[in-house]
Amino acid sequence: PTLELTVAKTKDFIIRSFLEHIRTSPPLRAQLGKLEPERSRIPHSLCLHFIVRFADGHILCMRRDKRTAYHGQRWSFSGEEQVADVDFRHKTPCLALFQRTVCEEVFPLREDMPLAERWSIASRFVDSMALWSLFLEETIHNFSLLGFIQLTCEPRQYVAEHKRLVSSGTGSRDKEGRYFVVHTDHLMQLLVTGKTTAHALFSPDIKHEVLSQDLHPTSRYRLFRYLRGANRGPFIDPASIAA
């Protein structure tokens, strides 16, 4: 009923120095990595990978900018946020991580504002937040958190609030990529056939084809878990039913 995680400081340089070696060598991952996190000898970076669902069933996704440090031009459903020192200044670090994620990655609120002030603005549009799992990114042997965020607004309402925050100086535009939406009804198509269509959030007339090979490494897992939750049951391939 209660998940307890013990963390320690690490350095980005150490993690990056390992990444390419770990990605390209399954034997090395098997030798140094362990399923018990405390026994693993691979440098680790704890991150929240999250899904954002709008009130009408659309899922937020981002086509990452090619200049981003990780996974440039990949499709992320919905985003990722690194655990930070500031989260541990709160009595409930996990809750603070979720709130900060919403304020920084979902709504464009300025980071120089206190979290409580930012959350008072963003929370009006948040129905619920949940931690779904602790999972392993096998290709880099990195343990990460999977979270789910349900919004009370539809995409058009979100766009209006986003523009209001930016124009008022309370927020700033995200430079990590472009926002799109895909409806829940089309996500199965992406997992089964390997492609679907996304609509630009701020320009609904603009469409973009999403291909399976262009997904962020954990997007498939996120969507798989989301569809199981949305269907309230086991994941079933429609093609297997037809067969």
Coordinates of C-alpha atoms in Angstrom, one line a residue:
P1 CA 0.0 0.0 0.0
T2 CA 3.0 2.4 0.5
L3 CA 5.9 2.8 -1.8
E4 CA 9.1 4.0 -0.2
L5 CA 12.1 5.1 -2.3
T6 CA 15.5 5.9 -0.9
V7 CA 17.5 8.2 -3.1
A8 CA 21.0 9.7 -3.2
K9 CA 22.8 12.4 -5.2
T10 CA 24.5 11.6 -8.4
K11 CA 26.1 13.6 -11.2
D12 CA 24.9 14.1 -14.7
F13 CA 28.4 13.7 -16.1
I14 CA 28.7 10.2 -14.6
I15 CA 25.3 9.2 -16.0
R16 CA 26.0 10.5 -19.5
S17 CA 29.4 8.8 -19.6
F18 CA 27.7 5.4 -19.1
L19 CA 24.7 5.9 -21.5
E20 CA 26.2 4.9 -24.8
H21 CA 28.1 1.9 -23.4
I22 CA 25.0 0.7 -21.7
R23 CA 22.6 1.2 -24.6
T24 CA 24.8 -0.8 -27.1
S25 CA 25.8 -3.6 -24.9
P26 CA 23.2 -6.0 -23.4
P27 CA 25.9 -8.2 -21.8
L28 CA 27.2 -5.2 -20.0
R29 CA 23.7 -4.2 -18.8
A30 CA 23.2 -7.8 -17.6
Q31 CA 26.6 -7.8 -15.8
L32 CA 26.2 -4.4 -14.0
G33 CA 22.5 -4.0 -13.7
K34 CA 20.3 -5.7 -11.1
L35 CA 16.5 -5.8 -10.7
E36 CA 17.0 -4.8 -7.1
P37 CA 17.9 -1.1 -7.4
E38 CA 20.2 -1.1 -4.4
R39 CA 22.4 -3.7 -6.0
S40 CA 22.7 -2.1 -9.5
R41 CA 26.1 -0.7 -10.4
I42 CA 24.7 1.4 -13.3
P43 CA 24.4 5.2 -12.6
H44 CA 20.8 6.0 -12.2
S45 CA 18.6 9.1 -12.8
L46 CA 15.1 9.1 -11.2
C47 CA 12.5 10.7 -13.5
L48 CA 8.7 10.9 -13.6
H49 CA 7.3 9.8 -17.0
F50 CA 3.7 10.9 -17.2
I51 CA 0.6 10.9 -19.3
V52 CA -1.8 13.8 -19.4
R53 CA -5.5 13.2 -20.3
F54 CA -7.9 16.0 -21.2
A55 CA -11.6 15.9 -20.1
D56 CA -12.8 14.9 -23.5
G57 CA -10.4 11.9 -23.8
H58 CA -7.6 13.5 -25.8
I59 CA -4.0 12.7 -24.8
L60 CA -1.3 15.4 -24.7
C61 CA 1.8 14.5 -26.7
M62 CA 4.9 16.4 -27.8
R63 CA 7.1 16.2 -30.9
R64 CA 10.4 17.0 -29.2
D65 CA 12.7 19.6 -30.7
K66 CA 15.7 18.2 -32.5
R67 CA 18.0 20.3 -30.2
T68 CA 16.9 18.7 -26.9
A69 CA 19.5 16.8 -25.0
Y70 CA 17.5 13.5 -25.0
H71 CA 15.5 11.9 -27.8
G72 CA 15.3 14.8 -30.2
Q73 CA 12.4 14.7 -32.7
R74 CA 10.8 11.8 -30.9
W75 CA 7.1 11.7 -29.9
S76 CA 6.5 11.7 -26.2
F77 CA 3.1 10.7 -24.7
S78 CA 3.0 13.0 -22.7
G79 CA 6.3 14.1 -21.0
E80 CA 9.1 13.6 -18.4
E81 CA 10.3 15.5 -15.4
Q82 CA 13.5 14.9 -13.4
V83 CA 13.3 14.5 -9.6
A84 CA 15.0 17.6 -8.1
D85 CA 16.4 18.7 -4.8
V86 CA 13.6 21.2 -4.4
D87 CA 11.1 18.3 -4.2
F88 CA 12.6 17.1 -0.9
R89 CA 12.0 20.5 0.8
H90 CA 8.3 19.4 1.1
K91 CA 6.8 17.0 3.5
T92 CA 5.6 14.8 0.6
P93 CA 8.3 14.9 -2.1
C94 CA 6.3 12.7 -4.5
L95 CA 3.3 15.1 -4.4
A96 CA 5.7 18.0 -4.8
L97 CA 7.2 16.3 -7.9
F98 CA 3.7 15.9 -9.4
Q99 CA 2.7 19.5 -8.7
R100 CA 6.0 20.9 -10.0
T101 CA 5.6 18.7 -13.1
V102 CA 2.1 20.1 -13.8
C103 CA 3.4 23.7 -13.3
E104 CA 6.5 23.3 -15.4
E105 CA 5.7 20.8 -18.1
V106 CA 1.9 21.0 -18.6
F107 CA 1.2 24.7 -17.8
P108 CA 3.8 27.3 -18.8
L109 CA 4.2 28.8 -15.3
R110 CA 7.5 30.7 -14.5
E111 CA 9.9 28.6 -12.4
D112 CA 10.9 31.7 -10.3
M113 CA 7.4 31.6 -8.7
P114 CA 7.0 29.6 -5.4
L115 CA 5.5 26.2 -6.0
A116 CA 2.4 27.0 -3.8
E117 CA 1.6 30.1 -5.9
R118 CA 2.0 28.2 -9.2
W119 CA 0.0 25.3 -7.9
S120 CA -2.9 27.6 -6.9
I121 CA -3.2 28.6 -10.5
A122 CA -2.7 25.2 -12.2
S123 CA -4.7 23.1 -9.7
R124 CA -8.0 24.6 -10.9
F125 CA -7.5 22.5 -14.1
V126 CA -6.4 19.2 -12.4
D127 CA -8.9 16.6 -11.5
S128 CA -6.5 13.9 -10.2
M129 CA -2.9 12.7 -10.2
A130 CA -1.7 9.2 -9.6
L131 CA 1.5 7.2 -9.4
W132 CA 0.9 4.1 -11.4
S133 CA 4.2 2.2 -11.3
L134 CA 8.0 2.0 -10.8
F135 CA 9.4 0.6 -14.1
L136 CA 12.7 -0.3 -15.7
E137 CA 14.0 1.4 -18.8
E138 CA 15.7 -1.8 -20.0
T139 CA 17.9 -0.2 -22.7
I140 CA 19.7 1.9 -20.1
H141 CA 18.8 -0.1 -17.0
N142 CA 17.2 3.0 -15.4
F143 CA 14.3 2.8 -12.9
S144 CA 11.6 5.5 -13.5
L145 CA 8.2 6.4 -12.2
L146 CA 5.0 6.3 -14.3
G147 CA 2.4 8.9 -13.4
F148 CA -1.1 9.8 -14.7
I149 CA -2.6 13.3 -14.7
Q150 CA -6.3 13.9 -15.4
L151 CA -7.3 17.4 -16.4
T152 CA -10.7 19.0 -16.0
C153 CA -10.4 21.1 -19.2
E154 CA -10.7 20.2 -22.9
P155 CA -7.9 21.1 -25.3
R156 CA -9.5 24.4 -26.5
Q157 CA -9.9 25.5 -22.8
Y158 CA -6.3 24.5 -22.2
V159 CA -5.1 26.6 -25.2
A160 CA -7.0 29.6 -24.0
E161 CA -5.5 29.4 -20.5
H162 CA -2.0 28.7 -21.9
K163 CA -2.2 31.8 -24.0
R164 CA -3.5 33.9 -21.1
L165 CA -0.6 32.8 -18.9
V166 CA 2.0 33.7 -21.5
S167 CA 0.4 37.0 -22.5
S168 CA 0.1 38.1 -18.8
G169 CA 3.8 37.3 -18.1
T170 CA 2.9 34.6 -15.6
G171 CA 4.1 32.0 -18.0
S172 CA 6.6 31.4 -20.8
R173 CA 6.5 29.1 -23.9
D174 CA 8.1 25.7 -23.8
K175 CA 11.1 25.3 -26.1
E176 CA 11.4 21.6 -25.8
G177 CA 9.0 20.9 -28.6
R178 CA 5.5 21.3 -30.2
Y179 CA 2.3 20.1 -28.5
F180 CA -0.1 17.8 -30.2
V181 CA -3.2 15.8 -29.1
V182 CA -4.3 12.3 -30.1
H183 CA -7.7 11.0 -28.9
T184 CA -7.9 7.8 -26.8
D185 CA -9.8 6.1 -29.6
H186 CA -6.8 6.3 -31.9
L187 CA -4.1 5.1 -29.6
M188 CA -4.8 1.4 -30.1
Q189 CA -4.2 2.1 -33.8
L190 CA -0.7 3.4 -33.1
L191 CA 0.2 0.4 -31.0
V192 CA -1.2 -2.2 -33.4
T193 CA -0.6 -0.8 -36.8
G194 CA 2.4 1.4 -35.9
K195 CA 1.0 4.8 -37.0
T196 CA -1.7 7.3 -36.2
T197 CA -2.5 11.0 -36.8
A198 CA -1.8 13.8 -34.2
H199 CA -3.4 17.3 -34.4
A200 CA -1.3 20.4 -33.4
L201 CA -2.7 21.7 -30.2
F202 CA -2.3 25.4 -31.0
S203 CA -3.1 24.9 -34.7
P204 CA -5.9 22.2 -35.0
D205 CA -5.8 22.3 -38.8
I206 CA -2.2 21.0 -38.8
K207 CA -1.9 17.3 -38.7
H208 CA 1.2 15.1 -38.4
E209 CA 1.6 11.4 -38.8
V210 CA 3.1 9.6 -35.8
L211 CA 5.1 6.5 -36.5
S212 CA 5.9 3.8 -34.0
Q213 CA 9.7 4.0 -34.7
D214 CA 9.6 7.7 -33.8
L215 CA 8.2 7.2 -30.3
H216 CA 10.1 8.2 -27.2
P217 CA 11.5 5.0 -25.7
T218 CA 8.9 4.8 -22.9
S219 CA 5.9 6.1 -24.8
R220 CA 4.8 2.6 -25.9
Y221 CA 4.8 1.4 -22.3
R222 CA 2.9 4.5 -21.1
L223 CA 0.2 4.1 -23.8
F224 CA -0.1 0.3 -23.1
R225 CA -0.7 1.0 -19.4
Y226 CA -3.0 3.9 -20.1
L227 CA -5.2 1.8 -22.5
R228 CA -5.4 -1.0 -19.9
G229 CA -6.6 1.5 -17.4
A230 CA -9.1 3.2 -19.9
N231 CA -10.5 -0.2 -20.9
R232 CA -10.6 -1.4 -17.2
G233 CA -9.2 -4.8 -18.2
P234 CA -6.5 -6.7 -20.0
F235 CA -5.0 -5.2 -23.2
I236 CA -6.5 -7.0 -26.2
D237 CA -5.3 -6.6 -29.8
P238 CA -8.5 -6.0 -32.0
A239 CA -6.9 -7.9 -34.9
S240 CA -6.6 -11.1 -32.7
I241 CA -10.4 -10.8 -32.0
A242 CA -11.2 -10.5 -35.7
A243 CA -9.0 -13.5 -36.5

